[in-house]
Tab-separated table of C-alpha atoms in Angstrom:
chain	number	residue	atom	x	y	z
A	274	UNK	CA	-70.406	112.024	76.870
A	275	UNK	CA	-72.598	110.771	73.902
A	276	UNK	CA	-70.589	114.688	72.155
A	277	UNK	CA	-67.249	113.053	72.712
A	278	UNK	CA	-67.730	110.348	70.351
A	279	UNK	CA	-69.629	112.480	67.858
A	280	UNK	CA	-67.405	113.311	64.234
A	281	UNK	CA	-66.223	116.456	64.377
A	282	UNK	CA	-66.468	118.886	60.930
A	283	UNK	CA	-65.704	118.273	57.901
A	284	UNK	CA	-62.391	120.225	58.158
A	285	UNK	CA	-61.068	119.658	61.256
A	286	UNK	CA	-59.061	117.157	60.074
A	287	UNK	CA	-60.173	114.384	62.709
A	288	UNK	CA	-60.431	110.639	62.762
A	289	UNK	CA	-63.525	110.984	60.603
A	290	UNK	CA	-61.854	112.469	57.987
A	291	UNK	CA	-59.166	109.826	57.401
A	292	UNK	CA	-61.307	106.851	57.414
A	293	UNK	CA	-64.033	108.280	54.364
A	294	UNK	CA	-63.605	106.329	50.981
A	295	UNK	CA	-61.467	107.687	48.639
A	296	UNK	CA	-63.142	108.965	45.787
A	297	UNK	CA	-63.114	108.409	42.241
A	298	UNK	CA	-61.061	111.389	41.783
A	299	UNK	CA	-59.016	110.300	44.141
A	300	UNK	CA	-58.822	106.593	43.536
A	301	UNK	CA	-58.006	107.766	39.841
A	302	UNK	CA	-55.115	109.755	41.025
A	303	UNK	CA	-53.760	107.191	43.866
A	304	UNK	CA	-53.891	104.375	40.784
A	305	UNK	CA	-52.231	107.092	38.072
A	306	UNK	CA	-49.246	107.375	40.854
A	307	UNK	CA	-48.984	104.013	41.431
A	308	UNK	CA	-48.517	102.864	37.780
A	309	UNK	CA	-46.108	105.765	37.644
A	310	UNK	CA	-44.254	104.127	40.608
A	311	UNK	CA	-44.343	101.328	39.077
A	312	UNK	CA	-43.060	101.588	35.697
A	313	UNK	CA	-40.120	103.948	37.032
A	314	UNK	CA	-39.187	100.877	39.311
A	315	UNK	CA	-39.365	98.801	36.374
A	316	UNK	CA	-37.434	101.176	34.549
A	317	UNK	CA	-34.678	101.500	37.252
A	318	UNK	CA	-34.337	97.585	37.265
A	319	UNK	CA	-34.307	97.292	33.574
A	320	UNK	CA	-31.689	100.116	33.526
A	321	UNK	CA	-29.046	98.274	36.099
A	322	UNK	CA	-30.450	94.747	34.597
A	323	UNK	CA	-28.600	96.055	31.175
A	324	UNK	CA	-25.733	97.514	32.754
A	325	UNK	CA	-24.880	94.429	34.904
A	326	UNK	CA	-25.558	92.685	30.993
A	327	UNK	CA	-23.350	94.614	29.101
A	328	UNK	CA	-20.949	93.992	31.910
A	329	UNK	CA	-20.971	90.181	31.686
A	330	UNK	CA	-20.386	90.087	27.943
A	331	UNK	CA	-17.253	92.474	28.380
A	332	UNK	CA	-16.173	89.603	31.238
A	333	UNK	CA	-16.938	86.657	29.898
A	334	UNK	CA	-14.422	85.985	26.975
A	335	UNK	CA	-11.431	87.614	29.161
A	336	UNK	CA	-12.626	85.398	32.305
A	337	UNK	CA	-12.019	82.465	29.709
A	338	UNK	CA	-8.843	83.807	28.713
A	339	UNK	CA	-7.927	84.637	32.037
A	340	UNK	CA	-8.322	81.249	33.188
A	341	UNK	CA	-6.632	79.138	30.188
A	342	UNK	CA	-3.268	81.611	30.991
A	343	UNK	CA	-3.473	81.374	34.388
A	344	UNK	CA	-4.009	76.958	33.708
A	345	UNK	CA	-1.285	77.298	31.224
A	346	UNK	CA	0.818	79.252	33.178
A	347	UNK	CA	1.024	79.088	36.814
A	348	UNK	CA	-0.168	74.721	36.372
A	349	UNK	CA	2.237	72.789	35.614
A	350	UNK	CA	0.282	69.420	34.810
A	351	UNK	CA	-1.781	71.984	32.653
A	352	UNK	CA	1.467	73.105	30.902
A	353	UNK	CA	3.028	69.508	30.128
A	354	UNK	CA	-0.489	67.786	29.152
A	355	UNK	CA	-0.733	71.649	26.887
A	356	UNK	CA	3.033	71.118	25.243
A	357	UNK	CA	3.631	67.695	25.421
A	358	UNK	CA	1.497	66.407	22.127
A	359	UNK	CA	4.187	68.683	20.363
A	360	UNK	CA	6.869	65.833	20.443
A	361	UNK	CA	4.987	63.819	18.363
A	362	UNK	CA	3.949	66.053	15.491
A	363	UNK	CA	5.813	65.775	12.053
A	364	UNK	CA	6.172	69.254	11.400
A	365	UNK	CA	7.851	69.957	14.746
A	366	UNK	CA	10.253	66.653	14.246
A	367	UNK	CA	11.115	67.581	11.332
A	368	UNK	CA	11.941	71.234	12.297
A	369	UNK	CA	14.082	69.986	15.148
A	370	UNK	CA	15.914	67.289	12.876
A	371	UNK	CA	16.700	69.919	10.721
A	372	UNK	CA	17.765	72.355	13.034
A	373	UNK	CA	19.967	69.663	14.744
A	374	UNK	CA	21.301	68.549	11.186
A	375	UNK	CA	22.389	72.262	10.359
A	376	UNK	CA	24.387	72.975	13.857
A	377	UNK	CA	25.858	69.191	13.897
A	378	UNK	CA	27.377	69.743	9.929
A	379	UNK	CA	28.398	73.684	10.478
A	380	UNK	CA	31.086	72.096	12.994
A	381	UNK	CA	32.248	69.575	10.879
A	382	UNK	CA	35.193	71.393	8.534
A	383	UNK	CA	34.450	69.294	5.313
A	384	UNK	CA	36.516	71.899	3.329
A	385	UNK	CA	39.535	70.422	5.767
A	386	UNK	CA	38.294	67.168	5.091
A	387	UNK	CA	39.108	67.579	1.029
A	388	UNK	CA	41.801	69.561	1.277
A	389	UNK	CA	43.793	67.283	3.392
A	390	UNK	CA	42.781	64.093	1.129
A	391	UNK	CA	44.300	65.861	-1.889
A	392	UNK	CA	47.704	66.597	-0.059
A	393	UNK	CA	47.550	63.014	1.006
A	394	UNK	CA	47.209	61.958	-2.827
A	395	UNK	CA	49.799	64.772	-3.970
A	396	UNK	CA	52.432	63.775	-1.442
A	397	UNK	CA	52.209	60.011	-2.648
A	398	UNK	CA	52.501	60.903	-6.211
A	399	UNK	CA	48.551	60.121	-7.263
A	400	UNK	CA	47.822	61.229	-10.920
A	401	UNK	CA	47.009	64.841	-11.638
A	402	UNK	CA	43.548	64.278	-12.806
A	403	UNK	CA	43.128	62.274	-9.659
A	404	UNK	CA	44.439	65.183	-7.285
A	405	UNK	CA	42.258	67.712	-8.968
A	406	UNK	CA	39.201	65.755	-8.777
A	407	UNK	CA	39.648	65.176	-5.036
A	408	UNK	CA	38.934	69.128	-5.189
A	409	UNK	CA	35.837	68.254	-6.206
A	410	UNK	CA	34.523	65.951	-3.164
A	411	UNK	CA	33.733	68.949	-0.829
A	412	UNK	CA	30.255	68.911	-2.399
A	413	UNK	CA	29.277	65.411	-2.117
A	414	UNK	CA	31.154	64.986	0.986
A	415	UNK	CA	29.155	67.735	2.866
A	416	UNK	CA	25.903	66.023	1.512
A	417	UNK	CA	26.916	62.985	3.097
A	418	UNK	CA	27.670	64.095	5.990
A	419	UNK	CA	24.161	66.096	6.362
A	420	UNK	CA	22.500	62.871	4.987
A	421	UNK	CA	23.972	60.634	7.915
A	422	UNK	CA	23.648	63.214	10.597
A	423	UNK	CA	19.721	63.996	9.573
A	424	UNK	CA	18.922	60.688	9.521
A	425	UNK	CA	20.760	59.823	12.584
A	426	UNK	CA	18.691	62.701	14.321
A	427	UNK	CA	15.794	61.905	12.658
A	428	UNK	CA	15.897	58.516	14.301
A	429	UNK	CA	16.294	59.862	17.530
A	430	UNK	CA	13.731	62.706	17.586
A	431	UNK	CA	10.748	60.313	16.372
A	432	UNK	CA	11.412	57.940	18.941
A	433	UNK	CA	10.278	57.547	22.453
A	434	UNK	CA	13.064	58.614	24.180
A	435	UNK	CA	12.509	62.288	22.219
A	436	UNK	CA	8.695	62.278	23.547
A	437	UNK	CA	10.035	61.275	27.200
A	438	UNK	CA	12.909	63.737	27.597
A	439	UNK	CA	10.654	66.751	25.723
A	440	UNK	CA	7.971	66.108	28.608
A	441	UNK	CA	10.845	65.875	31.564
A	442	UNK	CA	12.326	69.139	30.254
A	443	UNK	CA	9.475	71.010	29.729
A	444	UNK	CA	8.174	69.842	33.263
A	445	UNK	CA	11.530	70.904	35.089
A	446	UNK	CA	11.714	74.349	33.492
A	447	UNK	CA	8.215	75.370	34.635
A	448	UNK	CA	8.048	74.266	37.193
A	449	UNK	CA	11.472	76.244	38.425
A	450	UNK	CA	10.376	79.327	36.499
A	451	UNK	CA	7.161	79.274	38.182
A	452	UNK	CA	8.476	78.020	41.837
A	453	UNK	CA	11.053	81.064	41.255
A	454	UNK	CA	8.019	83.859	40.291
A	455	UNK	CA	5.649	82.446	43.072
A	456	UNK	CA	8.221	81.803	45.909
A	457	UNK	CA	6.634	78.498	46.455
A	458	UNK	CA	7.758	74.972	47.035
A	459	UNK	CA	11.339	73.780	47.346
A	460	UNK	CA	12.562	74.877	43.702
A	461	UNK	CA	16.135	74.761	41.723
A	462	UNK	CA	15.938	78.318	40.774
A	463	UNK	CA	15.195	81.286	43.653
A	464	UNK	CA	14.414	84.808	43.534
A	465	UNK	CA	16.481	87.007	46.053
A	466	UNK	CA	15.395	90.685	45.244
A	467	UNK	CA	16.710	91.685	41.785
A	468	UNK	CA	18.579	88.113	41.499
A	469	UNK	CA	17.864	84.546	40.128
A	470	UNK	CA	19.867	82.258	41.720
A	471	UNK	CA	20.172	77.893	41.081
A	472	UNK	CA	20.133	75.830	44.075
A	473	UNK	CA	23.208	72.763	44.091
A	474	UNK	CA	21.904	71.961	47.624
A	475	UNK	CA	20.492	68.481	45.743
A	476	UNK	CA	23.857	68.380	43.927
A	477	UNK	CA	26.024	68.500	46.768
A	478	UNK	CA	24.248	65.815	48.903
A	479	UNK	CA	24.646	63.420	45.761
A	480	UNK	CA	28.419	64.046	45.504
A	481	UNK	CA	29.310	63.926	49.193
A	482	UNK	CA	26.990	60.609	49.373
A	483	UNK	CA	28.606	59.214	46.219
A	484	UNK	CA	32.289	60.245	47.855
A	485	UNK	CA	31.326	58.171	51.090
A	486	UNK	CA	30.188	54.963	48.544
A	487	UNK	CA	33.460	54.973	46.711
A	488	UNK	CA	35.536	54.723	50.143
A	489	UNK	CA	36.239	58.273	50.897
A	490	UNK	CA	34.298	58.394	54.654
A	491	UNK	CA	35.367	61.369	55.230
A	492	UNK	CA	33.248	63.099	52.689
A	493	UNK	CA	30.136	62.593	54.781
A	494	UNK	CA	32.215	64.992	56.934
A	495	UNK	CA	32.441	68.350	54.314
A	496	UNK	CA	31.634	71.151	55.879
A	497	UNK	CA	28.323	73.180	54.445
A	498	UNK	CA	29.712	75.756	51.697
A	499	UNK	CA	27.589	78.138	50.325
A	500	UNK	CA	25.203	75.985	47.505
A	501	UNK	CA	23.539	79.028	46.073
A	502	UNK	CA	24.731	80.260	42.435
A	503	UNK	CA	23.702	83.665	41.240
A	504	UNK	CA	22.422	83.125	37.801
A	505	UNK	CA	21.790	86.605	36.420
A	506	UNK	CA	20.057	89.882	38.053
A	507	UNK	CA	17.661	91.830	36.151
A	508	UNK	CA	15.229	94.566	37.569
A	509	UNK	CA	12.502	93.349	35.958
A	510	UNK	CA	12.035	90.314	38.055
A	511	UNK	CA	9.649	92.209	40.664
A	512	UNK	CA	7.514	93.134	37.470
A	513	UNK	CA	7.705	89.665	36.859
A	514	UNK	CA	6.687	88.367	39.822
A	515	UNK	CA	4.176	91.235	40.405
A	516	UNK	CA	2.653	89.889	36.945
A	517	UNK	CA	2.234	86.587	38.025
A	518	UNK	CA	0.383	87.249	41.624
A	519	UNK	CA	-2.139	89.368	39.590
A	520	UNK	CA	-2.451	86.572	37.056
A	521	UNK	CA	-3.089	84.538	39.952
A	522	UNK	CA	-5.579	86.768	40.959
A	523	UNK	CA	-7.685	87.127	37.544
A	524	UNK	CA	-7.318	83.658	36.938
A	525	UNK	CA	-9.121	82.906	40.251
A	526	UNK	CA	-11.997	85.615	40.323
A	527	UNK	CA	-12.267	87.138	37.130
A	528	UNK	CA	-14.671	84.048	36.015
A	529	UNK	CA	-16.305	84.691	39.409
A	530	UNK	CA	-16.970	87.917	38.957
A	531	UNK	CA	-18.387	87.059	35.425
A	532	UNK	CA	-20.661	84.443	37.076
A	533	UNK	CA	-22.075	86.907	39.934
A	534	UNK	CA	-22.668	89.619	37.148
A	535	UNK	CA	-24.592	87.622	34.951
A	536	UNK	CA	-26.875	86.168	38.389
A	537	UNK	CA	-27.017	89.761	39.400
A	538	UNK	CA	-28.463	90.950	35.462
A	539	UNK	CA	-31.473	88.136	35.662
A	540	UNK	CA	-31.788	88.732	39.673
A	541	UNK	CA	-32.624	92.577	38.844
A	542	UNK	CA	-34.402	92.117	34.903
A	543	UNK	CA	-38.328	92.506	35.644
A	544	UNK	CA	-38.416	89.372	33.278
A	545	UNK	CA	-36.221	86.731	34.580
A	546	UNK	CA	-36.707	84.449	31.884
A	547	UNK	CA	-36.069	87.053	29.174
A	548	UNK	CA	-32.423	88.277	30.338
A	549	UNK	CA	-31.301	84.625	30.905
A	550	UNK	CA	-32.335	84.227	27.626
A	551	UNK	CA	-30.560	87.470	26.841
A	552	UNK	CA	-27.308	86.279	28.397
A	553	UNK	CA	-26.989	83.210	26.979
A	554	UNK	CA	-27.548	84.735	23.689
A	555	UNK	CA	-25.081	87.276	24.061
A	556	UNK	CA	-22.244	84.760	25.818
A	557	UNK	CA	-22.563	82.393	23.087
A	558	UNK	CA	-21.726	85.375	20.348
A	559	UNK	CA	-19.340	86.501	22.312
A	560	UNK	CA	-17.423	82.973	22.177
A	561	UNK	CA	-18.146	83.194	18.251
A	562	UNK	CA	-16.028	86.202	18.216
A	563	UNK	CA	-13.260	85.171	20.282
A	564	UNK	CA	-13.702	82.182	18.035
A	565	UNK	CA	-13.124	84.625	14.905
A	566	UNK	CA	-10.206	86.548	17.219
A	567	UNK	CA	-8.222	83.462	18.038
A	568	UNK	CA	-8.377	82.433	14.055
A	569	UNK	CA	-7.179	86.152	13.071
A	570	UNK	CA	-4.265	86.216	15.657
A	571	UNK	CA	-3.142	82.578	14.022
A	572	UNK	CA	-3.124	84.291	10.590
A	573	UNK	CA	-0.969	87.273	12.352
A	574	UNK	CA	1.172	85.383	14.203
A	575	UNK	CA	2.068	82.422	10.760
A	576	UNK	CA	2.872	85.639	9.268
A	577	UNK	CA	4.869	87.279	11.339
A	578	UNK	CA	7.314	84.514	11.595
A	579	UNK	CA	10.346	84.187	9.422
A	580	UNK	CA	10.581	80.926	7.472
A	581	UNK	CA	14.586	80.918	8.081
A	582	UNK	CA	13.080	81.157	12.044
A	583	UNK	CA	10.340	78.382	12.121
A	584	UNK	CA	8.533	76.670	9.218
A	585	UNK	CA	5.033	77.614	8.330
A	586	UNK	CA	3.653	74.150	8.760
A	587	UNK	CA	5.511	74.138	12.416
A	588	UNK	CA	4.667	77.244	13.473
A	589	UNK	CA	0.808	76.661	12.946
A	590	UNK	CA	1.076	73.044	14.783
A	591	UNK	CA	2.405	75.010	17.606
A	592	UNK	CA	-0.298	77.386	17.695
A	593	UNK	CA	-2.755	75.199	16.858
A	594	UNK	CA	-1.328	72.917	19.858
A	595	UNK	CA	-0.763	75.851	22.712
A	596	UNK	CA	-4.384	77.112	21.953
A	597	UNK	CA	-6.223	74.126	21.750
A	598	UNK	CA	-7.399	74.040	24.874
A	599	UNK	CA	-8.583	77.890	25.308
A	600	UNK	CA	-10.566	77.049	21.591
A	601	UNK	CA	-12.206	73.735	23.537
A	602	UNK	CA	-13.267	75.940	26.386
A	603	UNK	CA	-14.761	78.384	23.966
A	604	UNK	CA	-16.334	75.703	22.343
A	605	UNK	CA	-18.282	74.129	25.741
A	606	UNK	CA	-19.314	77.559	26.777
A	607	UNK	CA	-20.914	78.002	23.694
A	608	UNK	CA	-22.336	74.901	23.965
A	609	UNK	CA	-23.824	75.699	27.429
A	610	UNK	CA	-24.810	79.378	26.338
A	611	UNK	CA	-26.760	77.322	23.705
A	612	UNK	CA	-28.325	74.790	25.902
A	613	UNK	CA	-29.441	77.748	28.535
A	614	UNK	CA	-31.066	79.542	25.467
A	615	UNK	CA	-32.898	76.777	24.334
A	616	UNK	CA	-33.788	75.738	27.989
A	617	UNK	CA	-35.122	79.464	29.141
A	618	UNK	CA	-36.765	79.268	26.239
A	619	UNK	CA	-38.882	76.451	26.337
A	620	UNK	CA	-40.029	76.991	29.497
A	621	UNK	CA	-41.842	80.424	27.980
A	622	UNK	CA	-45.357	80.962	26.530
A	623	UNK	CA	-43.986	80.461	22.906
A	624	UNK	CA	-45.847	77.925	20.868
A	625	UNK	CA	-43.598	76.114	20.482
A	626	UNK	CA	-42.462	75.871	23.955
A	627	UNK	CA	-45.890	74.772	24.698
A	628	UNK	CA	-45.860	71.970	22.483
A	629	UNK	CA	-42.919	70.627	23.516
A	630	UNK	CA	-44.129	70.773	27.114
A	631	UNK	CA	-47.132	69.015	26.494
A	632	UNK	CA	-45.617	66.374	24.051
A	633	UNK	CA	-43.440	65.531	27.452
A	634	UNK	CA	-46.047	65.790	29.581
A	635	UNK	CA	-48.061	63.003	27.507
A	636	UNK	CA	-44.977	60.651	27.034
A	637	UNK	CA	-44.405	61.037	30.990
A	638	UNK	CA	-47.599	60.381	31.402
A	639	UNK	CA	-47.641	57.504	29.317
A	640	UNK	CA	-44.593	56.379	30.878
A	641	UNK	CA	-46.609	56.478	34.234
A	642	UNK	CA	-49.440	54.210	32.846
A	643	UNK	CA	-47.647	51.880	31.471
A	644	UNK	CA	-45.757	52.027	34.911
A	645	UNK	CA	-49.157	51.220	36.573
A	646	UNK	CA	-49.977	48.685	34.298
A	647	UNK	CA	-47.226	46.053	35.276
A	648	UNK	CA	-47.932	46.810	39.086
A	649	UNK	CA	-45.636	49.402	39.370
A	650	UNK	CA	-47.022	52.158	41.517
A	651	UNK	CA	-45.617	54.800	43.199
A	652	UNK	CA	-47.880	55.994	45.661
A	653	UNK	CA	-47.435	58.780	48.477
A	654	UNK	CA	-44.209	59.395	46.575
A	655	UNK	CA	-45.558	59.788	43.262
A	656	UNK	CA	-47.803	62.017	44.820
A	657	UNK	CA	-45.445	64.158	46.370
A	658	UNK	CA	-43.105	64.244	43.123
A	659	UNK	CA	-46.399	65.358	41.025
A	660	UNK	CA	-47.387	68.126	44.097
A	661	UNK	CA	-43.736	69.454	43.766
A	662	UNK	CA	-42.956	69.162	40.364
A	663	UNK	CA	-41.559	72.467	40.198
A	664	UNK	CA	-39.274	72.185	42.978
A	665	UNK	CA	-37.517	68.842	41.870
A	666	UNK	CA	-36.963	69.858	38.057
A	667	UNK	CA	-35.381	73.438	39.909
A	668	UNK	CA	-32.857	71.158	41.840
A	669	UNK	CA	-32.296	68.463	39.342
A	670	UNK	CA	-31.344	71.988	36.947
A	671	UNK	CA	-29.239	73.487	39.578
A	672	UNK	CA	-27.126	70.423	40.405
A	673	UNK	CA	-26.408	69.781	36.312
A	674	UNK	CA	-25.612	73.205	36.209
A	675	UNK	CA	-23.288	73.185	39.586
A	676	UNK	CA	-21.424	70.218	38.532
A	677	UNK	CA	-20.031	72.215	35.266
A	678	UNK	CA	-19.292	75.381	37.597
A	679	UNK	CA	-17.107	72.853	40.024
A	680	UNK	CA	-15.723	70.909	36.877
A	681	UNK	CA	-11.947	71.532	36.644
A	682	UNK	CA	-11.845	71.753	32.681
A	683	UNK	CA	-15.559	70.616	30.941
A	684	UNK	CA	-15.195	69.815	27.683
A	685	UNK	CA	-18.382	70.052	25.168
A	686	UNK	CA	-18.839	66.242	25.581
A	687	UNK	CA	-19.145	66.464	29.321
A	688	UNK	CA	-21.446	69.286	28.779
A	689	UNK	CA	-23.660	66.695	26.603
A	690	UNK	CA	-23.151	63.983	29.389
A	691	UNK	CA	-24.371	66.406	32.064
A	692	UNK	CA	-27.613	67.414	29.534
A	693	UNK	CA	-28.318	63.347	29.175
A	694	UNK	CA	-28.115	62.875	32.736
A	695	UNK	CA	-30.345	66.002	33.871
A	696	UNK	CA	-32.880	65.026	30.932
A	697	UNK	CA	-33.120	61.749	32.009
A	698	UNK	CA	-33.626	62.765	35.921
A	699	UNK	CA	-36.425	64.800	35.350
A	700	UNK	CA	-38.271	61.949	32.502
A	701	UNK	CA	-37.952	59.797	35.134
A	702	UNK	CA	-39.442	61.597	37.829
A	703	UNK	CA	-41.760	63.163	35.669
A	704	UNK	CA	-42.721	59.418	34.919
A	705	UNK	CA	-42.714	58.274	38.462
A	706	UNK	CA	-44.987	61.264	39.551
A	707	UNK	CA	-47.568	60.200	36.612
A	708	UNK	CA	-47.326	56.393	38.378
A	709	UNK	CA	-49.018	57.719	41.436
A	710	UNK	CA	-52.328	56.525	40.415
A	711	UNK	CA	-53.648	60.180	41.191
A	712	UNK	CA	-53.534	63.214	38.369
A	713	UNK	CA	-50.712	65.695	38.689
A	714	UNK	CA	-51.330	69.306	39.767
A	715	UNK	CA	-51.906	71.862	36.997
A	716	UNK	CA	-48.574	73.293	36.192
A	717	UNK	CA	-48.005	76.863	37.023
A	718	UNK	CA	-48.002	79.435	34.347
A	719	UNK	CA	-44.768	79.975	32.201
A	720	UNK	CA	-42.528	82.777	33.804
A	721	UNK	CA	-42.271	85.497	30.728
């Protein structure tokens, strides 16, 4: 019995054999292949990490463009609040005035005007010299004219009721145009297959209802006609309309997928820290060039407009208007690409990081004395604060940061209200932690 327990030889291969110590041969070779596993993972990660980095740089300034034409577009609130500054600049009064003044004069027949004044004065026997300088009024008399009219218009385009019926238009044409692209809601204008047709359905209950008031009873009593009224066809409204669902569809997921890309680049970097670092670098020049981009395509587009078309000065306050806020969006992400930078940064090994963690480690500290000194203790919950320090400033981070994800339109001041606020959270817990009357744990190491 005692033989059945016995080790066999060394070569049989049995139980023996598999549980010896490697040896240092061996444990040299098993350590060699595991580095080499190793870096190759590393390798692998750092290979998709740049791929998925690269990828979010390419996304990010069309996800922001994406998502100021979709807002511009498809909203209309977005459109009006976009446009509606327009009616009150200068440049674009004055264009209108004068375009108003030019069309208002070319239909008055001024030339008619003089020429039937000096048969007037020839027929009633008025001096020569006088009939021959009647000739002469055309001139001044067109002058006039363009005087009264411009300043007539000018009156009425800087005034209120320009600024009011500007908005009102502009809101009643988009929102047809994009009712009639997107099918949606009870518009004026419909698309039927190749055709764009206006809807008097509105126009036709106000006159029969208007009838009845004025004594005619039997209006309420008109049969239904046909209220539809083909506008125009044109085969290139299903491109249209096409064009608009997939601007619908960019608009929506295109910053998405710029969002999940740049999670998925630090999720698979073997230094975390590092590639957030590396894509908030890289976002932030990226906004510097579509900066640079949107300040070429205004010199293009001043210059490729005809004076006789638009003046200079109004074409660049339109520009300057429509694009405003795609450059303010440009602008906060920066400012965020910035802030991430700075924040990734500072919670590395750098030397300077370090000395700005312990300078706020000592003023929260301080803060937590002084807290302790006027009988203000926190106890079991200081305690717990201090234990998971970590944990807290992580979710006091990710809510700032989720409240600019699920803000409609941040601007770069909302940006700096959300940095106050998340600054402030963590001094004060940081501070309130310190007031425990018990030392806080020893940090954990920085996260390279």
């Amino acid at each position: 019995m005692a033989s059945d327990h016995s080790p066999g030889p060394s070569g049989s291969g049995g139980p023996a054999e598999t549980t010896e110590a490697l040896s240092a041969e061996e444990r040299a070779e098993y350590d060699r292949l595991r580095r080499a596993a190793q870096v190759r993972h590393r390798r692998l990660r750092g290979a998709a990490a740049s791929v998925l980095l690269v990828l979010t740089l390419v996304l990010a300034p069309l996800a922001v463009v994406a998502v100021w034409v979709h807002g511009t577009v498809a909203d209309t609130d977005r459109y009006v609040q976009t446009v509606a500054p327009l009616a009150s600049e200068p440049a674009v009064q004055n264009a209108v005035a004068n375009r108003l003044t030019d069309r208002v004069v070319a239909r008055v027949d001024v030339q008619a005007v003089t020429d039937s004044l000096t048969k007037l004065l020839s027929d009633n026997g008025a001096p020569p010299r006088v009939v021959d300088t009647s000739k002469e009024l055309t001139g001044p008399l067109r002058s006039a004219v363009q005087t009264v009219v411009h300043r007539v218009i000018n009156r009425v385009v800087t005034s209120d009721v320009f600024r009011e019926a500007w908005v009102d238009g502009n809101r009643r044409a988009q929102s047809a145009v994009v009712g009639m692209l997107t099918g949606e809601g009870q518009k004026a204008l419909k698309a039927h297959g190749d055709t764009v047709q206006l809807d008097l359905g509105v126009v036709v209950d106000q006159v029969k209802k208007r009838l009845a008031d004025a004594g005619f009873k039997k209006a309420s009593a008109i049969p239904e006609v046909d209220r539809s009224v083909t506008l125009f066809r044109t085969d290139k409204l299903r491109k249209a309309q096409n064009a608009m669902r997939l601007l619908d569809i960019v608009g929506t997921w295109l910053p998405v997928l710029a969002l999940a890309t740049a999670a998925a680049a630090v999720w698979a970097a073997p230094g975390h820290r590092l590639m957030l670092m590396a894509v908030a670098i890289g976002t932030g020049v990226m906004m510097i060039v579509l900066c640079v981009g949107l300040a070429v395509l205004r010199s293009v587009y001043l210059d490729s407009v005809p004076p006789a078309t638009l003046p200079r000065d109004a074409a660049a306050v339109i520009y300057d208007t429509v694009v405003r806020f795609l450059r303010d969006s440009v602008r906060t992400l920066l400012v965020v690409s910035v802030i991430t930078a700075v924040a990734a940064y500072l919670y590395g090994p750098g030397t300077a990081a370090r000395a700005v963690r312990s300078a706020a480690q000592r003023g929260a500290t301080a803060a937590g004395h002084g807290l302790s000194r006027v009988g203000v203790r926190t106890g079991h919950a200081g305690q717990w604060l201090a234990r998971h320090r970590s944990w807290t400033s992580g979710v006091t981070i990710a809510a700032g940061a989720l409240t600019l994800v699920l803000w409609n339109h941040p601007t770069v001041g909302g940006v700096v209200l959300v940095l106050v606020l998340v600054v402030a959270v963590l001094a004060v817990t940081a501070a309130l932690a310190a007031a425990s009357g018990r030392p806080a744990d020893v940090p954990p190491p920085p996260v390279r």
